[in-house]
Coordinates of C-alpha atoms and ligand atoms in Angstrom, one line a residue:
X189 CA 35.6 -220.1 -42.9
X190 CA 37.7 -218.4 -45.1
X191 CA 40.0 -215.8 -46.1
X192 CA 39.6 -213.0 -49.0
X193 CA 42.4 -213.8 -51.5
X194 CA 43.5 -210.2 -51.7
X195 CA 47.1 -208.1 -52.5
X196 CA 48.3 -205.6 -51.5
X197 CA 47.2 -202.5 -53.2
X198 CA 48.6 -198.8 -53.2
X199 CA 46.8 -196.0 -52.9
X200 CA 46.4 -194.7 -56.7
X201 CA 43.7 -193.7 -57.9
X202 CA 43.5 -196.9 -60.2
X203 CA 44.3 -198.9 -57.2
X204 CA 40.8 -197.4 -55.8
X205 CA 39.1 -198.0 -58.9
X206 CA 40.3 -201.4 -58.6
X207 CA 39.4 -202.4 -55.0
X208 CA 36.3 -200.6 -55.3
X209 CA 35.9 -203.3 -58.0
X210 CA 36.5 -205.8 -55.2
X211 CA 34.4 -204.0 -52.8
X212 CA 31.3 -204.0 -55.5
X213 CA 32.7 -208.0 -56.8
X214 CA 32.5 -208.8 -53.6
X215 CA 28.8 -207.9 -52.3
X216 CA 27.4 -208.9 -55.6
X217 CA 28.7 -212.1 -55.5
X218 CA 26.8 -212.2 -51.5
X219 CA 30.0 -213.1 -50.1
X220 CA 29.2 -214.5 -46.5
X221 CA 31.7 -216.3 -45.6
X222 CA 35.2 -213.8 -45.7
X223 CA 36.6 -214.2 -41.9
X224 CA 37.9 -211.0 -41.0
X225 CA 39.2 -208.1 -43.8
X226 CA 41.9 -205.6 -43.0
X227 CA 41.3 -201.9 -43.9
X228 CA 42.7 -199.0 -43.1
X229 CA 44.9 -201.4 -40.3
X230 CA 41.4 -203.0 -39.2
X231 CA 40.1 -205.5 -39.2
X232 CA 36.2 -205.6 -40.1
X233 CA 33.3 -209.3 -39.5
X234 CA 32.3 -209.9 -42.8
X235 CA 28.9 -207.9 -41.7
X236 CA 31.0 -205.2 -39.7
X237 CA 33.2 -205.8 -43.9
X238 CA 29.3 -205.3 -45.6
X239 CA 27.3 -202.8 -43.4
X240 CA 30.7 -201.1 -43.5
X241 CA 30.9 -200.5 -48.2
X242 CA 28.4 -198.0 -48.3
X243 CA 30.4 -195.3 -46.7
X244 CA 33.6 -196.6 -48.0
X245 CA 32.1 -197.2 -52.0
X246 CA 31.0 -193.6 -51.3
X247 CA 34.1 -192.5 -50.5
X248 CA 35.9 -193.5 -52.6
X249 CA 39.0 -193.6 -50.4
X250 CA 40.0 -197.0 -49.4
X251 CA 43.0 -199.3 -48.9
X252 CA 42.5 -203.2 -48.5
X253 CA 45.7 -204.9 -47.7
X254 CA 46.0 -207.8 -46.3
X255 CA 48.8 -208.3 -43.5
X256 CA 51.9 -208.7 -45.1
X257 CA 52.5 -212.2 -44.2
X258 CA 50.2 -215.6 -43.5
X259 CA 51.8 -215.1 -39.7
X260 CA 50.7 -211.9 -38.7
X261 CA 47.1 -213.1 -40.7
X262 CA 47.0 -215.6 -38.8
X263 CA 48.1 -214.1 -35.0
X264 CA 45.1 -211.1 -36.2
X265 CA 42.8 -213.7 -36.1
X266 CA 43.4 -215.1 -33.5
X267 CA 43.5 -212.1 -31.5
X268 CA 40.1 -210.5 -32.7
X269 CA 38.9 -214.0 -31.6
X270 CA 39.9 -213.2 -28.5
X271 CA 38.4 -209.8 -28.2
X272 CA 34.8 -211.7 -28.4
X273 CA 35.9 -213.2 -25.2
X274 CA 35.5 -209.6 -23.6
X275 CA 39.0 -210.0 -21.6
X276 CA 40.3 -206.7 -20.9
X277 CA 43.7 -207.7 -22.7
X278 CA 41.8 -208.9 -26.0
X279 CA 40.2 -206.0 -25.2
X280 CA 42.8 -203.8 -25.5
X281 CA 43.9 -205.4 -29.1
X282 CA 40.1 -204.2 -30.5
X283 CA 40.3 -201.1 -28.9
X284 CA 43.7 -200.9 -31.1
X285 CA 42.0 -202.6 -33.9
X286 CA 39.2 -199.8 -34.0
X287 CA 41.0 -196.4 -33.1
X288 CA 44.8 -197.3 -34.8
X289 CA 46.0 -195.1 -37.1
X290 CA 49.7 -196.4 -37.3
X291 CA 50.1 -198.8 -40.8
X292 CA 47.9 -195.1 -42.2
X293 CA 50.8 -192.7 -41.5
X294 CA 53.4 -195.9 -41.8
X295 CA 51.7 -196.0 -45.8
X296 CA 51.9 -192.0 -45.7
X297 CA 55.6 -192.0 -44.4
X298 CA 55.0 -189.9 -42.3
X299 CA 56.6 -190.6 -39.1
X300 CA 54.5 -190.3 -36.1
X301 CA 54.9 -188.4 -34.4
X302 CA 52.9 -189.7 -30.9
X303 CA 54.5 -192.4 -28.3
X304 CA 53.2 -196.0 -29.1
X305 CA 49.8 -195.9 -28.0
X306 CA 49.7 -196.1 -24.2
X307 CA 52.6 -195.1 -22.8
X308 CA 54.1 -192.0 -21.9
X309 CA 57.2 -188.8 -23.5
X310 CA 58.3 -187.8 -20.7
X311 CA 60.3 -184.3 -21.9
X312 CA 62.2 -182.3 -18.7
X313 CA 59.5 -180.8 -17.2
X314 CA 58.2 -184.2 -16.4
X315 CA 60.8 -185.7 -15.8
X316 CA 60.7 -182.7 -13.5
X317 CA 57.5 -183.5 -11.4
X318 CA 58.7 -187.9 -12.0
X319 CA 61.7 -187.4 -10.9
X320 CA 59.6 -185.5 -7.8
X321 CA 57.2 -187.5 -7.3
X322 CA 60.3 -190.9 -6.8
X323 CA 62.8 -188.5 -4.3
X324 CA 59.0 -188.4 -1.7
X325 CA 58.7 -192.5 -2.7
X326 CA 62.1 -193.2 -2.2
X327 CA 62.5 -191.2 0.9
X328 CA 60.2 -193.2 2.9
X329 CA 61.3 -196.1 1.7
X330 CA 64.7 -194.2 3.1
X331 CA 62.8 -193.9 6.9
X332 CA 62.1 -197.2 7.3
X333 CA 65.5 -198.3 6.5
X334 CA 64.1 -200.4 2.6
X335 CA 67.0 -200.3 0.1
X336 CA 66.7 -200.4 -3.5
X337 CA 67.6 -202.8 -5.7
X338 CA 67.0 -202.8 -9.5
X339 CA 66.1 -206.0 -12.4
X340 CA 66.3 -206.2 -15.9
X341 CA 63.0 -204.6 -17.9
X342 CA 63.0 -208.1 -20.2
X343 CA 62.4 -210.7 -18.3
X344 CA 62.1 -214.6 -19.4
X345 CA 58.0 -214.8 -19.7
X346 CA 57.7 -218.2 -18.2
X347 CA 58.0 -216.3 -15.0
X348 CA 54.9 -214.0 -16.3
X349 CA 52.8 -217.0 -17.3
X350 CA 50.7 -218.5 -14.6
X351 CA 48.1 -220.7 -15.2
X352 CA 45.1 -219.0 -12.5
X353 CA 43.3 -217.8 -15.4
X354 CA 45.0 -213.5 -14.0
X355 CA 44.4 -210.3 -16.2
X356 CA 47.9 -209.2 -16.1
X357 CA 49.5 -213.2 -17.4
X358 CA 45.9 -212.1 -20.5
X359 CA 48.5 -208.7 -21.2
X360 CA 51.9 -209.7 -21.6
X361 CA 54.0 -208.0 -23.5
X362 CA 55.5 -211.2 -25.2
X363 CA 57.9 -212.1 -28.0
X364 CA 60.9 -214.6 -28.9
X365 CA 63.9 -212.7 -28.8
X366 CA 66.7 -213.0 -32.1
X367 CA 67.7 -216.2 -29.5
X368 CA 64.0 -217.9 -30.0
X369 CA 63.4 -217.1 -26.3
X370 CA 59.8 -216.3 -26.0
X371 CA 60.5 -213.1 -23.0
X372 CA 58.2 -210.9 -22.1
X373 CA 58.3 -206.9 -20.4
X374 CA 57.9 -207.7 -16.9
X375 CA 54.0 -206.8 -15.8
X376 CA 55.2 -206.0 -11.8
X377 CA 58.2 -206.3 -10.3
X378 CA 57.5 -209.3 -7.8
X379 CA 58.3 -212.6 -10.1
X380 CA 61.9 -210.9 -10.6
X381 CA 62.0 -209.6 -6.9
X382 CA 61.0 -213.5 -6.1
X383 CA 64.3 -214.8 -8.8
X384 CA 66.4 -213.1 -6.8
X385 CA 65.5 -214.3 -3.1
X386 CA 65.9 -217.1 -4.9
X387 CA 68.9 -216.8 -6.1
X388 CA 70.6 -215.3 -3.3
X389 CA 68.7 -216.3 -0.6
X390 CA 71.2 -218.4 1.6
X391 CA 73.3 -214.8 1.6
X392 CA 70.5 -213.4 2.7
X393 CA 70.5 -211.6 5.8
X394 CA 66.9 -211.8 6.4
X395 CA 64.4 -209.6 7.0
X396 CA 65.7 -208.2 2.5
X397 CA 63.4 -205.3 2.9
X398 CA 64.0 -204.4 -0.9
X399 CA 62.2 -201.0 -3.1
X400 CA 62.3 -200.2 -5.6
X401 CA 60.9 -198.0 -9.0
X402 CA 59.9 -200.5 -11.6
X403 CA 58.4 -199.4 -15.5
X404 CA 55.9 -202.0 -15.8
X405 CA 54.6 -202.8 -19.1
X406 CA 50.7 -204.4 -19.8
X407 CA 48.5 -204.4 -22.9
X408 CA 45.3 -202.6 -20.6
X409 CA 42.0 -201.1 -22.5
X410 CA 43.5 -198.3 -21.6
X411 CA 41.3 -196.2 -19.1
X412 CA 41.9 -192.9 -16.3
X413 CA 45.0 -194.2 -14.9
X414 CA 45.3 -197.2 -16.6
X415 CA 48.1 -196.8 -19.2
X416 CA 50.9 -199.5 -21.5
X417 CA 52.8 -198.7 -19.4
X418 CA 54.0 -197.6 -16.0
X419 CA 56.1 -196.7 -13.7
X420 CA 55.5 -198.9 -10.2
X421 CA 57.3 -198.0 -6.6
X422 CA 57.3 -201.5 -5.2
X423 CA 58.7 -202.4 -1.3
X424 CA 58.7 -205.6 0.5
X425 CA 59.2 -207.7 2.8
X426 CA 61.0 -211.5 3.3
X427 CA 61.5 -213.5 5.3
X428 CA 58.4 -212.1 7.8
X429 CA 55.3 -214.5 8.4
X430 CA 53.3 -211.7 11.5
X431 CA 51.3 -208.7 10.7
X432 CA 54.2 -206.7 12.3
X433 CA 55.5 -206.6 7.8
X434 CA 52.2 -205.6 6.2
X435 CA 51.7 -202.9 9.6
X436 CA 55.3 -201.4 8.1
X437 CA 54.1 -201.7 5.1
X438 CA 51.3 -199.7 4.9
X439 CA 53.0 -197.2 7.6
X440 CA 54.9 -196.3 4.7
X441 CA 52.7 -196.3 2.3
X442 CA 49.8 -193.4 4.6
X443 CA 53.9 -191.5 5.5
X444 CA 53.8 -191.6 1.9
X445 CA 50.2 -190.1 1.7
X446 CA 50.9 -187.6 4.8
X447 CA 53.4 -185.8 3.5
X448 CA 52.4 -185.2 0.3
X449 CA 48.9 -183.0 1.9
X450 CA 46.2 -186.0 1.3
X451 CA 44.2 -186.6 4.1
X452 CA 42.0 -189.4 5.3
X453 CA 39.3 -187.8 4.3
X454 CA 41.0 -188.3 0.7
X455 CA 42.3 -192.3 0.0
X456 CA 40.7 -195.2 3.0
X457 CA 42.9 -197.5 2.3
X458 CA 40.4 -201.4 2.3
X459 CA 41.6 -204.0 4.2
X460 CA 41.2 -207.9 3.9
X461 CA 42.2 -211.3 3.7
X462 CA 42.7 -214.0 1.4
X463 CA 43.3 -215.9 4.8
X464 CA 39.2 -215.3 4.9
X465 CA 38.7 -217.9 1.4
X466 CA 40.6 -220.2 2.2
X467 CA 39.2 -221.0 5.6
X468 CA 36.3 -221.6 3.7
X469 CA 36.4 -223.6 1.5
X470 CA 38.7 -225.5 3.5
X471 CA 35.4 -226.1 5.6
X472 CA 33.7 -226.5 2.0
X473 CA 36.2 -229.4 1.2
X474 CA 37.4 -227.8 -1.7
X475 CA 40.6 -229.0 -2.3
X476 CA 44.3 -226.5 -1.8
X477 CA 44.3 -226.8 -5.5
X478 CA 41.0 -224.5 -6.7
X479 CA 42.4 -221.3 -3.9
X480 CA 44.1 -219.9 -6.6
X481 CA 42.1 -219.6 -8.6
X482 CA 39.0 -219.4 -7.6
X483 CA 40.4 -216.1 -5.5
X484 CA 40.8 -214.4 -9.4
X485 CA 37.4 -214.9 -10.1
X486 CA 36.2 -214.0 -7.1
X487 CA 38.0 -210.7 -7.4
X488 CA 35.9 -210.3 -10.8
X489 CA 33.0 -210.7 -9.4
X490 CA 33.8 -207.2 -8.1
X491 CA 33.7 -205.9 -12.1
X492 CA 31.8 -208.5 -13.3
X493 CA 27.9 -209.5 -12.4
X494 CA 28.0 -213.7 -11.8
X495 CA 26.1 -215.1 -15.0
X496 CA 29.8 -213.2 -16.4
X497 CA 32.1 -216.3 -15.0
X498 CA 29.6 -218.8 -14.4
X499 CA 31.3 -221.0 -16.7
X500 CA 34.9 -220.5 -15.3
X501 CA 33.5 -221.2 -11.1
X502 CA 31.3 -223.8 -13.6
X503 CA 35.1 -225.5 -15.5
X504 CA 36.5 -225.0 -11.6
X505 CA 34.4 -226.6 -9.9
X506 CA 32.5 -224.9 -7.3
X507 CA 29.6 -225.9 -6.9
X508 CA 26.6 -222.8 -6.3
X509 CA 26.1 -223.9 -3.2
X510 CA 29.7 -223.0 -2.5
X511 CA 30.2 -219.6 -5.3
X512 CA 26.7 -218.3 -2.9
X513 CA 29.5 -218.8 0.9
X514 CA 31.8 -217.0 -1.2
X515 CA 29.4 -213.6 -1.6
X516 CA 28.3 -213.7 1.0
X517 CA 31.3 -214.2 3.1
X518 CA 33.0 -211.2 1.0
X519 CA 30.2 -208.4 1.8
X520 CA 31.8 -208.3 5.2
X521 CA 32.6 -204.1 6.0
X522 CA 33.2 -204.7 9.9
X523 CA 34.7 -206.9 12.5
X524 CA 31.5 -208.2 13.5
X525 CA 29.9 -209.1 10.8
X526 CA 32.9 -210.9 9.3
X527 CA 33.6 -212.7 12.7
X528 CA 29.5 -213.9 12.1
X529 CA 30.6 -214.6 8.9
X530 CA 33.6 -217.1 9.9
X531 CA 33.3 -217.1 13.7
X532 CA 35.3 -216.0 16.7
X533 CA 38.3 -218.9 15.6
X534 CA 39.6 -217.8 12.2
X535 CA 43.3 -217.2 11.9
X536 CA 42.7 -214.6 9.7
X537 CA 39.9 -212.9 11.9
X538 CA 42.9 -212.8 14.8
X539 CA 45.9 -211.5 11.8
X540 CA 42.7 -208.8 10.8
X541 CA 42.1 -207.5 14.5
X542 CA 46.1 -207.0 15.5
X543 CA 46.7 -205.4 12.2
X544 CA 43.6 -203.1 13.0
X545 CA 46.2 -202.6 16.3
X546 CA 49.6 -201.9 15.0
X547 CA 47.4 -199.1 13.2
X548 CA 46.4 -197.4 16.2
X549 CA 50.5 -197.9 17.6
X550 CA 51.7 -196.3 13.9
X551 CA 48.6 -193.8 13.7
X552 CA 46.9 -194.5 11.0
X553 CA 44.8 -196.3 12.2
X554 CA 41.4 -193.4 10.3
X555 CA 43.0 -195.0 7.0
X556 CA 42.3 -198.2 6.8
X557 CA 38.6 -199.2 5.8
X558 CA 38.3 -203.3 6.6
X559 CA 36.2 -205.1 3.2
X560 CA 36.7 -208.7 2.7
X561 CA 34.9 -207.6 -0.9
X562 CA 39.2 -207.0 -1.5
X563 CA 40.7 -210.7 -2.5
X564 CA 43.2 -208.2 -5.8
X565 CA 43.6 -210.5 -8.6
X566 CA 47.0 -211.8 -8.9
X567 CA 47.5 -215.4 -8.0
X568 CA 49.9 -215.6 -5.2
X569 CA 48.4 -213.8 -2.9
X570 CA 48.5 -216.0 -0.2
X571 CA 47.0 -214.0 3.4
X572 CA 46.3 -210.0 4.3
X573 CA 45.9 -208.0 1.1
X574 CA 44.9 -203.5 1.1
X575 CA 44.3 -201.4 -1.8
X576 CA 44.2 -197.9 -1.4
X577 CA 41.5 -196.2 -3.2
X578 CA 40.3 -192.1 -3.6
X579 CA 37.6 -191.4 -1.4
X580 CA 35.4 -189.7 -4.7
X581 CA 35.3 -193.4 -6.8
X582 CA 36.0 -191.7 -9.5
X583 CA 39.1 -193.8 -9.6
X584 CA 41.1 -196.4 -9.8
X585 CA 42.9 -197.8 -7.1
X586 CA 45.9 -196.2 -6.3
X587 CA 48.0 -199.0 -5.4
X588 CA 47.4 -202.4 -4.1
X589 CA 49.5 -205.2 -1.8
X590 CA 50.0 -208.8 -0.2
X591 CA 51.7 -211.6 1.7
X592 CA 52.7 -213.5 -1.1
X593 CA 54.3 -216.6 1.2
X594 CA 53.7 -219.2 -1.2
X595 CA 55.7 -217.0 -4.7
X596 CA 58.9 -219.0 -5.2
X597 CA 57.7 -222.8 -4.6
X598 CA 55.6 -222.1 -7.2
X599 CA 58.7 -221.7 -8.8
X600 CA 60.9 -225.3 -8.1
X601 CA 61.9 -223.7 -4.4
X602 CA 61.3 -223.6 -0.4
X603 CA 58.7 -221.4 0.4
X604 CA 59.5 -218.2 1.7
X605 CA 57.4 -216.0 3.8
X606 CA 56.9 -212.4 1.9
X607 CA 54.8 -209.1 1.5
X608 CA 54.7 -206.5 -0.5
X609 CA 53.0 -204.0 -3.1
X610 CA 53.6 -202.0 -5.4
X611 CA 51.8 -198.2 -6.0
X612 CA 50.9 -196.6 -10.1
X613 CA 52.6 -193.1 -10.9
X614 CA 48.9 -192.7 -12.9
X615 CA 46.7 -192.3 -9.9
X616 CA 48.2 -190.9 -7.8
X617 CA 49.9 -188.5 -9.9
X618 CA 46.3 -187.5 -11.4
X619 CA 44.0 -187.5 -7.9
X620 CA 48.2 -185.0 -6.5
X621 CA 47.0 -182.8 -9.6
X622 CA 42.7 -182.6 -8.7
X623 CA 43.2 -181.4 -5.1
X624 CA 46.4 -179.3 -6.4
X625 CA 49.3 -180.9 -4.2
X626 CA 51.7 -180.8 -7.4
X627 CA 54.5 -178.4 -6.1
X628 CA 55.3 -176.3 -9.4
X629 CA 58.9 -177.1 -10.2
X630 CA 61.0 -175.0 -12.0
X631 CA 64.8 -176.1 -13.2
X632 CA 66.4 -175.1 -10.4
X633 CA 68.3 -172.0 -12.1
X634 CA 71.6 -170.6 -10.5
X635 CA 72.8 -168.1 -12.7
X636 CA 73.6 -167.8 -16.0
X637 CA 77.1 -166.9 -17.1
X638 CA 77.3 -165.1 -21.0
X639 CA 79.8 -163.3 -22.2
X640 CA 78.9 -160.3 -24.0
X641 CA 81.9 -160.9 -27.1
X642 CA 83.1 -163.4 -28.4
X643 CA 86.6 -163.0 -27.0
X644 CA 85.6 -162.7 -23.2
X645 CA 84.0 -166.1 -23.8
X646 CA 87.6 -167.7 -21.8
X647 CA 86.3 -166.1 -19.1
X648 CA 82.7 -166.0 -19.1
X649 CA 83.9 -170.2 -18.8
X650 CA 86.8 -169.4 -15.9
X651 CA 83.6 -168.0 -14.1
X652 CA 81.1 -171.3 -14.9
X653 CA 83.4 -173.1 -14.2
X654 CA 84.3 -171.8 -10.7
X655 CA 81.1 -171.7 -9.6
X656 CA 79.9 -175.2 -11.1
X657 CA 82.9 -176.0 -8.5
X658 CA 81.7 -174.2 -5.9
X659 CA 78.2 -176.5 -6.6
X660 CA 76.2 -174.3 -8.3
X661 CA 73.4 -175.3 -10.9
X662 CA 75.1 -172.4 -13.5
X663 CA 74.3 -172.2 -17.0
X664 CA 76.9 -171.2 -19.8
X665 CA 75.2 -169.5 -22.6
X666 CA 76.8 -171.1 -26.3
X667 CA 75.9 -168.7 -28.7
X668 CA 76.6 -164.9 -28.5
X669 CA 73.6 -162.5 -28.2
X670 CA 72.6 -159.2 -27.1
X671 CA 72.3 -158.2 -22.8
X672 CA 69.2 -158.5 -23.4
X673 CA 68.0 -161.7 -25.0
X674 CA 70.5 -162.7 -22.3
X675 CA 68.4 -161.5 -19.7
X676 CA 64.7 -162.8 -21.2
X677 CA 66.5 -165.8 -20.9
X678 CA 68.0 -165.8 -17.6
X679 CA 64.0 -165.0 -16.4
X680 CA 62.7 -167.0 -19.0
X681 CA 64.9 -170.2 -17.4
X682 CA 64.4 -168.0 -13.4
X683 CA 67.2 -167.9 -13.4
X684 CA 68.4 -166.4 -9.4
X685 CA 71.6 -164.4 -10.8
X686 CA 73.5 -163.3 -14.4
X687 CA 77.1 -163.0 -14.5
X688 CA 77.7 -160.2 -17.1
X689 CA 81.1 -160.3 -18.9
X690 CA 81.7 -157.1 -20.5
X691 CA 84.6 -155.3 -21.7
X692 CA 84.7 -152.0 -19.7
X693 CA 84.0 -155.1 -16.5
X694 CA 86.4 -157.3 -17.7
X695 CA 89.1 -154.7 -18.3
X696 CA 88.5 -153.5 -14.5
X697 CA 89.4 -157.3 -13.8
X698 CA 85.3 -157.3 -12.9
X699 CA 82.3 -159.0 -13.7
X700 CA 79.3 -158.2 -13.0
X701 CA 76.4 -159.7 -11.7
X702 CA 72.5 -159.1 -11.4
X703 CA 70.0 -160.5 -9.0
X704 CA 66.8 -161.5 -10.9
X705 CA 64.8 -160.8 -7.9
X706 CA 65.4 -157.5 -7.6
X707 CA 67.1 -156.3 -10.4
X708 CA 70.1 -155.4 -8.6
X709 CA 73.5 -155.8 -10.0
X710 CA 76.8 -155.5 -8.3
X711 CA 79.8 -155.4 -8.9
X712 CA 82.7 -157.8 -8.8
X713 CA 86.3 -158.5 -9.0
X714 CA 86.2 -161.6 -10.6
X715 CA 89.0 -164.1 -8.3
X716 CA 86.3 -163.0 -5.8
X717 CA 83.2 -164.0 -7.5
X718 CA 82.8 -168.2 -6.2
X719 CA 83.4 -166.1 -2.7
X720 CA 80.9 -163.5 -3.3
X721 CA 77.8 -165.7 -4.8
X722 CA 78.2 -168.2 -2.1
X723 CA 78.1 -165.3 0.7
X724 CA 75.2 -164.0 -0.9
X725 CA 73.3 -166.4 -1.7
X726 CA 70.6 -169.4 -1.6
X727 CA 71.3 -172.4 -3.8
X728 CA 67.6 -173.7 -5.2
X729 CA 69.0 -176.7 -7.3
X730 CA 66.2 -179.5 -7.9
X731 CA 68.0 -181.1 -5.4
X732 CA 66.9 -179.2 -3.1
X733 CA 63.7 -177.7 -4.6
X734 CA 62.8 -181.0 -3.8
X735 CA 64.2 -182.2 -0.5
X736 CA 62.4 -178.5 0.6
X737 CA 58.8 -179.7 -0.3
X738 CA 59.6 -183.0 1.2
X739 CA 60.9 -181.3 4.5
X740 CA 57.8 -178.8 3.9
X741 CA 55.4 -181.9 3.8
Ligands
LIG1150 P1 49.3 -204.2 -9.2 O1 47.8 -204.7 -8.8 O2 48.8 -205.6 -10.5 O3 50.0 -205.3 -8.0 O4 49.5 -203.1 -9.4 C1 49.5 -201.7 -8.6 C2 49.7 -200.7 -9.2 O5 49.9 -200.9 -9.7 C3 48.1 -200.4 -9.5 O6 47.2 -200.0 -7.4 C4 48.0 -198.9 -10.0 O7 48.8 -198.6 -9.1 C5 49.6 -199.6 -11.0 N1 49.2 -200.1 -11.1 C6 49.3 -201.4 -12.7 N2 48.7 -202.0 -13.7 C7 48.6 -200.3 -13.9 C8 48.1 -199.9 -15.0 N3 48.3 -200.3 -16.7 N4 48.9 -198.1 -15.9 C9 49.0 -197.1 -14.5 N5 48.6 -198.2 -13.0 C10 48.7 -199.3 -12.6 C11 51.2 -205.8 -8.7 O8 52.2 -205.8 -9.7 C12 52.1 -206.5 -7.2 N6 53.3 -207.2 -7.8 C13 52.5 -205.6 -6.0 C14 53.3 -206.1 -5.2 C15 54.3 -205.9 -4.5 N7 53.3 -206.6 -4.1 C16 52.7 -207.4 -3.5 N8 54.0 -206.6 -3.6

């Protein structure tokens, strides 16, 4: 295989003519050996290239440009090969190459106003909703006596690279920094949390019960509810080996669902245990070392036909009889069938039974569904695993988690029991929006203060300052405007009051206060403004709006 050497060509007519000629020349020379052409920022195989030439010639506007350096050319070739393997990460690459218009925009010298593909801007109105969601999550975590923590979004690549064939490793946003270190944007929080716990292990009081809202980055193929960055609510418990920890975490998840207005008819939580697979593998003498990779493959069976991963199973040295037995066990959907499949003495089965009993005590049992097919795609889980899903089956997993008692060992530390979950913002917002459960949140403006004349701005400033000191959210009009405009503006912003600083009122040491809801106007002494408003006022700041909506649910 060899590449066609083509110089980067401009977009002038002459250049286009030249590129057209070059393409025709390639066809005439029956060039079938070229590996990839880079045109309009896309990659084509030789066959695609030949079939694509017809329309391109008709349009006469294509641009051939190789990658700008040998290095990037190599990179593109590699990712194109990976795409052929059909993994989710590489499918994302293929999707990107197919759809990307960025290079074209760059060439035209225009700034692309969209955020990078798969990422989001949060304009203030979006931010209000995001804060509302985070505040609900935070409240639930605090109600369960968890403490908030954070870690850098950029971590050492090693922290995330595992050899079990997980999607999350294939989807890593990784690169070399200016100091030559391999780094990655975190795809999940758990490894960072493990690093933090390991670093201070001797000083930490167990159990550690921590929560966070990390932004996570995955080079995903984008589908409904799946993006390249998302926020996750994480709650984890370290130092507890019993299912009491799992039960407490599921309590937090179901408390959130209830507070936000969802019911057990809308959402369920599938629960299983990797302990079931561990017991089956042990009974069949499959070495422990194959456990994680086997779980990752069994998880893939949910999405892919057996033939698609048969090669991986064989590479792992799993005999067909083992695979058949595993598939048989994961069919179980209730306790009697699971007992039949793995025997009444199973420890994993006893733990699952215990968890369901605790769920009854907490009063969230109706949300749980025993489903042995839930294995989860992350390599580090060792015991109970769970995943929340919408009962209509339209969305991808709402949240997921499980027990990972051996993660510290993989980092060279001493094992420490741990369990936790990650709950993304994207899928839940889709669900809440579809059910009309997202409140419309206003800016929460208590008052707009405005001076009718520039000379009165000083008095307006004093009025605004005293109201802010009294705890109100106050917008001070910064440019001279007509009263009509200011009132309209206050209406747009949803202000409760407008404080009008006019020459007539000021002459009498007063201001005029208009109640926007009723239209009533009051002349209030400047000296009494703060106490007058505080006495008549119910604050509508965003914090109190969030608190109201949290309390209502
Ligand atoms: P995960 O299943 O990979 O687990 O992700 C947890 C949740 O994050 C998913 O259920 C989904 O809500 C959300 N999520 C994941 N990827 C995306 C994406 N590309 N776009 C939008 N949302 C997404 C973990 O990350 C584990 N670290 C969770 C955990 C914490 N286990 C123990 N502690």
